[in-house]
């Protein structure tokens, strides 16, 4: 069986949206290299509950890197040290006995803290509601194979559509911009003929909504791409800009 | 409650039933649609597609989910694909064949008419999703690609890499988002339904808890659509997302909705094995891997050599050996049971000896590493992230895990439960998969229910019932609200010594040992006794931290566990009652000489629907009549 490790955690605790937050330090004496990072938090929470303290709240659901629920900043990096990995898929074998890990929530004005490590990301939903769709009612579609799409275009569309809406890109951006998230959806639909009729209205509405939500502007730091668990490329942001200018020109 | 359940199957030949039904129903006048409020609980494939479609038709929709966004419903995690009878590969598929495979795969314990409708609708789903911009895999000519899945000999599965559920759900979510933007759907995220409200015997509302503020809320409407997913988490460890639960369905059950076939659970053969007792959930590796991966164990018991050091002659490719015509692509129940048997015989591999190999060496030699990477790259990466092992070089280790629940609330052909005005869609109902679900058919069912069935059947209900106006001030809402509040307070007041997770793990152990892959009369009786004792202990000794007025996930999970502790007992009872082996329900007493499941069609060709009353559960049987298909022994040999 794997060796157990002693891990220290410095975790951001905040009782509610308006409460003052602070770091608290805890120790998990029996961490195991096979456990996931969220399982480490589970173990810590059991410890806290047993000693009469409030457990740490954090969002999670699939624990498979696909739902986009989880998301914390680990040692200053959104989702932690392993590239292209959501923090639910980060495993403790990347740490060693005696390590200290600092855990914080996403920090962005457009993502207010709800409690501890949980933030409100509903701004993302409003960006999609502004235009991130194809207006097609159920029942009105033609046979699927009436619309051939080159494999290369379909594959690229899939690359962009893979975004899980976690918000790491915002957390990593010095301007707290939501550009990578928004651009991923715009690029996905711009790759496909189905997206063409609403191409201009979509990009305008989504970009405007992004600004309205209080996200910052993109100034090409590329921190977003580095932390994105799905490897969304910042080339999508260039596409978004191009689409936006084209829409502006009418 | 009525002691007979009317399945309302339309008249006429099987192929014409759905058309006959649609031709005969009353329609809601377009101008009246916006006067109807429909409550849709759940935003997975079933709930997301239903909410979007109903709003497109003009109904006022209120939609609810537990997660912070409708896009995160558990459906997002589905990997492998979705079936349809398009027959694009020209390999002999038809609507009939998809229907037949699904009924056979379900071991003849599902309703013919429902399954046939599902197969008919399957093609519309693919059309709809493509129109939404779902990036399905394509061939070089630009047309859609198909792959094969377990339990079928044709390629009828559409897929978007290993993220089919994600892409289909995002399609539905985007359609929902459009309707949210247009003001036709009001979205309530981070809300948990805690009870169903009945007025004059009809479903007219729900009680929810706001998971951020803890406030208990009342929502009224003309019908309630329950799209709340499956209950696999009763086993604690499963491939389901952590928030998946039975609470909404169970609350409806306690308000009168019958619960059907609760013991029909699917154990998926290819999941990453448990690594330790801190384990919080299990990760599925898509069934599609069995297209190219070969399952084997060492022939010798207790063989500790590295897999690559075991020569071909000393390996047992047991699925290929026992089932030459389906090989590694036998249905899930068969593959799972065989893996368990291999491990029970002492041939299991890995540290815990509870695993079998899934080996890609032969496929990599035949097709090249790039081809395999293109098909399964993201799954291989996921496997490596979790286990630290590289499946291009060493075979994956796999073990079965709880994955899907075929049982659920009883519904008729219209997807209406026996409580009027309560409709149940997706995994939460029991209807289409019998005793075993075939791969890639849950996504198909969820979307069929939401996009193409409910718009008709709900319309028919609303058009043929005069519903009085009801709002949250009705006495029935006050009563249900006080019940919900009292429960929350009770959970917090116990302040015992054992945590919610400790109780849940204990329940999971009982369920897995006695109500899992293989069941016996003795074990099931033991399970009932142990669950009863555990439940009593839970209500005396559970320790729920925190308060009711802030976000408190332990409190949420405590409420869900309380319901699992009741459901688990009913599952064991149902399994005890069903004295036959069929699909995922394997009773050791009923097997053939070579260990295959033995059904008893004379006695058990029925749906077991359980009705709840203060005095306990009673069984109502809905006989299954097969008019078009002849029941045979399922063979994949
Ligand atoms: C890992 C994995 C892979 C899979 N792969 C495939 C596949 O390849 N092909 C296939 O066909 N099937 C697959 N399945 C099965 C399939 O994904 C599910 O059966 C299906 O997605 C269920 O959809 P649903 O809409 O019924 O429910 P879910 O997607 O489970 O949605 C439930 C919804 O209900 C909400 N909810 C639940 N309780 C409450 C409550 N009390 N109050 C408010 N809201 C509530 C949740 O928030 C959520 O929005 C897979 C399943 C798993 C676990
Ligand atoms: S672009 Fe990447 S980091 Fe941003 S929300 Fe999508 S998946 Fe997360
Ligand atoms: S919990 Fe779903 S992505 Fe991490």
mmCIF file of N, CA and C in Angstrom, chain B residues 178-259:
data_model
loop_
_atom_site.group_PDB
_atom_site.id
_atom_site.type_symbol
_atom_site.label_atom_id
_atom_site.label_comp_id
_atom_site.label_asym_id
_atom_site.label_seq_id
_atom_site.Cartn_x
_atom_site.Cartn_y
_atom_site.Cartn_z
ATOM 1 N N UNK B 178 -31.518 30.197 -24.579
ATOM 2 C CA UNK B 178 -32.213 31.086 -25.515
ATOM 3 C C UNK B 178 -33.586 31.439 -24.937
ATOM 4 N N UNK B 179 -34.285 30.445 -24.403
ATOM 5 C CA UNK B 179 -35.619 30.696 -23.851
ATOM 6 C C UNK B 179 -35.544 31.486 -22.545
ATOM 7 N N UNK B 180 -34.453 31.319 -21.806
ATOM 8 C CA UNK B 180 -34.275 32.129 -20.590
ATOM 9 C C UNK B 180 -34.119 33.590 -21.004
ATOM 10 N N UNK B 181 -33.281 33.788 -22.036
ATOM 11 C CA UNK B 181 -33.069 35.148 -22.544
ATOM 12 C C UNK B 181 -34.362 35.784 -23.039
ATOM 13 N N UNK B 182 -35.217 34.957 -23.624
ATOM 14 C CA UNK B 182 -36.480 35.474 -24.145
ATOM 15 C C UNK B 182 -37.541 35.643 -23.055
ATOM 16 N N UNK B 183 -37.195 35.214 -21.838
ATOM 17 C CA UNK B 183 -38.140 35.363 -20.721
ATOM 18 C C UNK B 183 -39.187 34.263 -20.646
ATOM 19 N N UNK B 184 -39.006 33.186 -21.415
ATOM 20 C CA UNK B 184 -40.007 32.108 -21.373
ATOM 21 C C UNK B 184 -39.709 31.042 -20.328
ATOM 22 N N UNK B 185 -38.443 30.977 -19.934
ATOM 23 C CA UNK B 185 -38.084 30.068 -18.835
ATOM 24 C C UNK B 185 -37.542 30.921 -17.699
ATOM 25 N N UNK B 186 -38.043 30.637 -16.496
ATOM 26 C CA UNK B 186 -37.435 31.264 -15.324
ATOM 27 C C UNK B 186 -36.571 30.194 -14.674
ATOM 28 N N UNK B 187 -35.287 30.487 -14.527
ATOM 29 C CA UNK B 187 -34.344 29.465 -14.056
ATOM 30 C C UNK B 187 -34.066 29.622 -12.566
ATOM 31 N N UNK B 188 -34.172 28.515 -11.831
ATOM 32 C CA UNK B 188 -33.839 28.513 -10.405
ATOM 33 C C UNK B 188 -32.710 27.513 -10.170
ATOM 34 N N UNK B 189 -31.472 27.989 -10.239
ATOM 35 C CA UNK B 189 -30.325 27.109 -9.986
ATOM 36 C C UNK B 189 -30.048 27.100 -8.480
ATOM 37 N N UNK B 190 -29.233 26.145 -8.030
ATOM 38 C CA UNK B 190 -28.955 25.950 -6.605
ATOM 39 C C UNK B 190 -30.239 25.912 -5.790
ATOM 40 N N UNK B 191 -31.187 25.124 -6.279
ATOM 41 C CA UNK B 191 -32.451 24.930 -5.570
ATOM 42 C C UNK B 191 -32.707 23.437 -5.521
ATOM 43 N N UNK B 192 -33.130 22.928 -4.372
ATOM 44 C CA UNK B 192 -33.417 21.506 -4.265
ATOM 45 C C UNK B 192 -34.882 21.293 -3.945
ATOM 46 N N UNK B 193 -35.529 20.476 -4.771
ATOM 47 C CA UNK B 193 -36.924 20.145 -4.491
ATOM 48 C C UNK B 193 -36.976 19.225 -3.284
ATOM 49 N N UNK B 194 -37.791 19.589 -2.303
ATOM 50 C CA UNK B 194 -37.906 18.764 -1.100
ATOM 51 C C UNK B 194 -39.267 18.095 -0.978
ATOM 52 N N UNK B 195 -40.250 18.582 -1.719
ATOM 53 C CA UNK B 195 -41.551 17.912 -1.631
ATOM 54 C C UNK B 195 -42.424 18.269 -2.826
ATOM 55 N N UNK B 196 -43.428 17.409 -3.019
ATOM 56 C CA UNK B 196 -44.422 17.621 -4.076
ATOM 57 C C UNK B 196 -45.704 18.095 -3.402
ATOM 58 N N UNK B 197 -46.393 19.037 -4.033
ATOM 59 C CA UNK B 197 -47.639 19.526 -3.438
ATOM 60 C C UNK B 197 -48.814 19.071 -4.295
ATOM 61 N N UNK B 198 -49.759 18.400 -3.642
ATOM 62 C CA UNK B 198 -50.949 17.925 -4.338
ATOM 63 C C UNK B 198 -52.145 18.766 -3.933
ATOM 64 N N UNK B 199 -52.943 19.148 -4.911
ATOM 65 C CA UNK B 199 -54.208 19.824 -4.621
ATOM 66 C C UNK B 199 -55.296 19.036 -5.350
ATOM 67 N N UNK B 200 -56.304 18.618 -4.633
ATOM 68 C CA UNK B 200 -57.356 17.749 -5.194
ATOM 69 C C UNK B 200 -56.757 16.547 -5.924
ATOM 70 N N UNK B 201 -55.739 15.983 -5.344
ATOM 71 C CA UNK B 201 -55.146 14.772 -5.912
ATOM 72 C C UNK B 201 -54.244 15.007 -7.115
ATOM 73 N N UNK B 202 -54.105 16.244 -7.539
ATOM 74 C CA UNK B 202 -53.268 16.500 -8.713
ATOM 75 C C UNK B 202 -51.981 17.230 -8.298
ATOM 76 N N UNK B 203 -50.901 16.955 -9.028
ATOM 77 C CA UNK B 203 -49.623 17.631 -8.747
ATOM 78 C C UNK B 203 -49.753 19.088 -9.158
ATOM 79 N N UNK B 204 -49.606 19.991 -8.196
ATOM 80 C CA UNK B 204 -49.782 21.406 -8.500
ATOM 81 C C UNK B 204 -48.624 22.281 -8.029
ATOM 82 N N UNK B 205 -47.592 21.658 -7.473
ATOM 83 C CA UNK B 205 -46.493 22.516 -7.051
ATOM 84 C C UNK B 205 -45.398 21.740 -6.353
ATOM 85 N N UNK B 206 -44.346 22.474 -6.022
ATOM 86 C CA UNK B 206 -43.223 21.854 -5.309
ATOM 87 C C UNK B 206 -42.735 22.792 -4.206
ATOM 88 N N UNK B 207 -42.082 22.187 -3.235
ATOM 89 C CA UNK B 207 -41.401 22.947 -2.185
ATOM 90 C C UNK B 207 -39.913 22.798 -2.449
ATOM 91 N N UNK B 208 -39.196 23.897 -2.464
ATOM 92 C CA UNK B 208 -37.754 23.798 -2.698
ATOM 93 C C UNK B 208 -36.990 24.486 -1.578
ATOM 94 N N UNK B 209 -35.704 24.142 -1.500
ATOM 95 C CA UNK B 209 -34.827 24.848 -0.580
ATOM 96 C C UNK B 209 -33.784 25.569 -1.412
ATOM 97 N N UNK B 210 -33.650 26.865 -1.151
ATOM 98 C CA UNK B 210 -32.611 27.653 -1.791
ATOM 99 C C UNK B 210 -31.281 27.272 -1.131
ATOM 100 N N UNK B 211 -30.374 26.699 -1.914
ATOM 101 C CA UNK B 211 -29.174 26.112 -1.323
ATOM 102 C C UNK B 211 -28.134 27.156 -0.949
ATOM 103 N N UNK B 212 -28.391 28.413 -1.299
ATOM 104 C CA UNK B 212 -27.467 29.480 -0.893
ATOM 105 C C UNK B 212 -27.938 30.121 0.410
ATOM 106 N N UNK B 213 -29.225 30.405 0.507
ATOM 107 C CA UNK B 213 -29.735 31.109 1.694
ATOM 108 C C UNK B 213 -30.450 30.186 2.669
ATOM 109 N N UNK B 214 -30.750 28.976 2.242
ATOM 110 C CA UNK B 214 -31.476 28.050 3.109
ATOM 111 C C UNK B 214 -32.975 28.293 3.152
ATOM 112 N N UNK B 215 -33.437 29.321 2.450
ATOM 113 C CA UNK B 215 -34.874 29.612 2.483
ATOM 114 C C UNK B 215 -35.702 28.505 1.834
ATOM 115 N N UNK B 216 -36.858 28.231 2.425
ATOM 116 C CA UNK B 216 -37.773 27.250 1.846
ATOM 117 C C UNK B 216 -38.773 28.021 0.981
ATOM 118 N N UNK B 217 -38.921 27.578 -0.277
ATOM 119 C CA UNK B 217 -39.768 28.326 -1.215
ATOM 120 C C UNK B 217 -40.926 27.476 -1.733
ATOM 121 N N UNK B 218 -42.008 28.166 -2.152
ATOM 122 C CA UNK B 218 -43.168 27.472 -2.731
ATOM 123 C C UNK B 218 -43.277 27.847 -4.203
ATOM 124 N N UNK B 219 -43.487 26.860 -5.058
ATOM 125 C CA UNK B 219 -43.686 27.138 -6.487
ATOM 126 C C UNK B 219 -44.912 26.379 -6.967
ATOM 127 N N UNK B 220 -45.830 27.097 -7.606
ATOM 128 C CA UNK B 220 -47.051 26.435 -8.063
ATOM 129 C C UNK B 220 -47.095 26.411 -9.588
ATOM 130 N N UNK B 221 -47.873 25.476 -10.122
ATOM 131 C CA UNK B 221 -47.996 25.360 -11.576
ATOM 132 C C UNK B 221 -49.116 24.404 -11.932
ATOM 133 N N UNK B 222 -49.255 24.135 -13.240
ATOM 134 C CA UNK B 222 -50.334 23.266 -13.696
ATOM 135 C C UNK B 222 -49.895 21.820 -13.836
ATOM 136 N N UNK B 223 -48.600 21.614 -13.880
ATOM 137 C CA UNK B 223 -48.072 20.245 -13.934
ATOM 138 C C UNK B 223 -46.636 20.279 -13.442
ATOM 139 N N UNK B 224 -46.176 19.128 -12.974
ATOM 140 C CA UNK B 224 -44.788 19.012 -12.509
ATOM 141 C C UNK B 224 -44.102 17.938 -13.336
ATOM 142 N N UNK B 225 -42.952 18.275 -13.900
ATOM 143 C CA UNK B 225 -42.144 17.303 -14.649
ATOM 144 C C UNK B 225 -40.921 16.966 -13.821
ATOM 145 N N UNK B 226 -40.826 15.715 -13.439
ATOM 146 C CA UNK B 226 -39.689 15.307 -12.636
ATOM 147 C C UNK B 226 -38.626 14.718 -13.553
ATOM 148 N N UNK B 227 -37.481 15.373 -13.619
ATOM 149 C CA UNK B 227 -36.406 14.927 -14.526
ATOM 150 C C UNK B 227 -35.129 14.884 -13.704
ATOM 151 N N UNK B 228 -35.190 14.171 -12.591
ATOM 152 C CA UNK B 228 -34.165 14.317 -11.564
ATOM 153 C C UNK B 228 -33.118 13.213 -11.565
ATOM 154 N N UNK B 229 -33.117 12.371 -12.593
ATOM 155 C CA UNK B 229 -32.012 11.429 -12.749
ATOM 156 C C UNK B 229 -32.160 10.172 -11.903
ATOM 157 N N UNK B 230 -31.078 9.402 -11.848
ATOM 158 C CA UNK B 230 -31.108 8.077 -11.210
ATOM 159 C C UNK B 230 -30.618 8.086 -9.777
ATOM 160 N N UNK B 231 -30.717 6.903 -9.145
ATOM 161 C CA UNK B 231 -30.432 6.808 -7.702
ATOM 162 C C UNK B 231 -29.252 5.902 -7.387
ATOM 163 N N UNK B 232 -28.330 5.756 -8.354
ATOM 164 C CA UNK B 232 -27.176 4.878 -8.149
ATOM 165 C C UNK B 232 -26.359 5.215 -6.909
ATOM 166 N N UNK B 233 -26.432 6.439 -6.447
ATOM 167 C CA UNK B 233 -25.639 6.819 -5.273
ATOM 168 C C UNK B 233 -26.137 6.182 -3.975
ATOM 169 N N UNK B 234 -27.215 5.415 -4.037
ATOM 170 C CA UNK B 234 -27.624 4.663 -2.847
ATOM 171 C C UNK B 234 -26.490 3.700 -2.458
ATOM 172 N N UNK B 235 -25.641 3.347 -3.432
ATOM 173 C CA UNK B 235 -24.496 2.463 -3.175
ATOM 174 C C UNK B 235 -23.275 3.222 -2.663
ATOM 175 N N UNK B 236 -23.413 4.481 -2.375
ATOM 176 C CA UNK B 236 -22.324 5.398 -2.054
ATOM 177 C C UNK B 236 -21.338 5.492 -3.208
ATOM 178 N N UNK B 237 -20.595 4.423 -3.478
ATOM 179 C CA UNK B 237 -19.660 4.501 -4.603
ATOM 180 C C UNK B 237 -20.396 4.148 -5.887
ATOM 181 N N UNK B 238 -20.359 5.065 -6.836
ATOM 182 C CA UNK B 238 -20.949 4.789 -8.143
ATOM 183 C C UNK B 238 -20.297 5.749 -9.119
ATOM 184 N N UNK B 239 -20.666 5.611 -10.388
ATOM 185 C CA UNK B 239 -20.117 6.537 -11.378
ATOM 186 C C UNK B 239 -20.959 7.805 -11.460
ATOM 187 N N UNK B 240 -22.025 7.894 -10.685
ATOM 188 C CA UNK B 240 -22.875 9.080 -10.727
ATOM 189 C C UNK B 240 -22.178 10.277 -10.083
ATOM 190 N N UNK B 241 -22.588 11.450 -10.510
ATOM 191 C CA UNK B 241 -22.060 12.663 -9.901
ATOM 192 C C UNK B 241 -22.480 12.707 -8.439
ATOM 193 N N UNK B 242 -21.708 13.443 -7.636
ATOM 194 C CA UNK B 242 -21.946 13.437 -6.190
ATOM 195 C C UNK B 242 -23.333 13.946 -5.809
ATOM 196 N N UNK B 243 -23.886 14.852 -6.602
ATOM 197 C CA UNK B 243 -25.188 15.402 -6.239
ATOM 198 C C UNK B 243 -26.363 14.545 -6.703
ATOM 199 N N UNK B 244 -26.101 13.491 -7.464
ATOM 200 C CA UNK B 244 -27.211 12.660 -7.941
ATOM 201 C C UNK B 244 -27.891 12.023 -6.734
ATOM 202 N N UNK B 245 -29.207 11.970 -6.762
ATOM 203 C CA UNK B 245 -29.923 11.531 -5.561
ATOM 204 C C UNK B 245 -31.331 11.079 -5.903
ATOM 205 N N UNK B 246 -32.011 10.539 -4.895
ATOM 206 C CA UNK B 246 -33.377 10.041 -5.134
ATOM 207 C C UNK B 246 -34.430 10.937 -4.495
ATOM 208 N N UNK B 247 -33.992 12.000 -3.823
ATOM 209 C CA UNK B 247 -34.914 12.735 -2.962
ATOM 210 C C UNK B 247 -36.196 13.195 -3.655
ATOM 211 N N UNK B 248 -36.069 13.838 -4.794
ATOM 212 C CA UNK B 248 -37.282 14.356 -5.437
ATOM 213 C C UNK B 248 -38.229 13.207 -5.769
ATOM 214 N N UNK B 249 -37.679 12.131 -6.333
ATOM 215 C CA UNK B 249 -38.521 10.986 -6.695
ATOM 216 C C UNK B 249 -39.127 10.345 -5.445
ATOM 217 N N UNK B 250 -38.314 10.250 -4.413
ATOM 218 C CA UNK B 250 -38.791 9.585 -3.188
ATOM 219 C C UNK B 250 -39.896 10.390 -2.508
ATOM 220 N N UNK B 251 -39.754 11.700 -2.536
ATOM 221 C CA UNK B 251 -40.799 12.551 -1.952
ATOM 222 C C UNK B 251 -42.104 12.364 -2.724
ATOM 223 N N UNK B 252 -41.992 12.266 -4.054
ATOM 224 C CA UNK B 252 -43.199 12.054 -4.865
ATOM 225 C C UNK B 252 -43.790 10.688 -4.553
ATOM 226 N N UNK B 253 -42.898 9.721 -4.373
ATOM 227 C CA UNK B 253 -43.339 8.369 -4.027
ATOM 228 C C UNK B 253 -44.143 8.407 -2.728
ATOM 229 N N UNK B 254 -43.641 9.142 -1.763
ATOM 230 C CA UNK B 254 -44.351 9.188 -0.483
ATOM 231 C C UNK B 254 -45.652 9.989 -0.564
ATOM 232 N N UNK B 255 -45.784 10.752 -1.633
ATOM 233 C CA UNK B 255 -47.059 11.457 -1.864
ATOM 234 C C UNK B 255 -47.976 10.643 -2.772
ATOM 235 N N UNK B 256 -47.576 9.413 -3.099
ATOM 236 C CA UNK B 256 -48.515 8.560 -3.837
ATOM 237 C C UNK B 256 -48.011 7.979 -5.149
ATOM 238 N N UNK B 257 -46.896 8.447 -5.671
ATOM 239 C CA UNK B 257 -46.416 7.920 -6.953
ATOM 240 C C UNK B 257 -45.763 6.553 -6.743
ATOM 241 N N UNK B 258 -46.162 5.576 -7.557
ATOM 242 C CA UNK B 258 -45.605 4.230 -7.406
ATOM 243 C C UNK B 258 -44.154 4.206 -7.889
ATOM 244 N N UNK B 259 -43.339 3.399 -7.228
ATOM 245 C CA UNK B 259 -41.922 3.250 -7.582
ATOM 246 C C UNK B 259 -41.757 1.880 -8.228
#
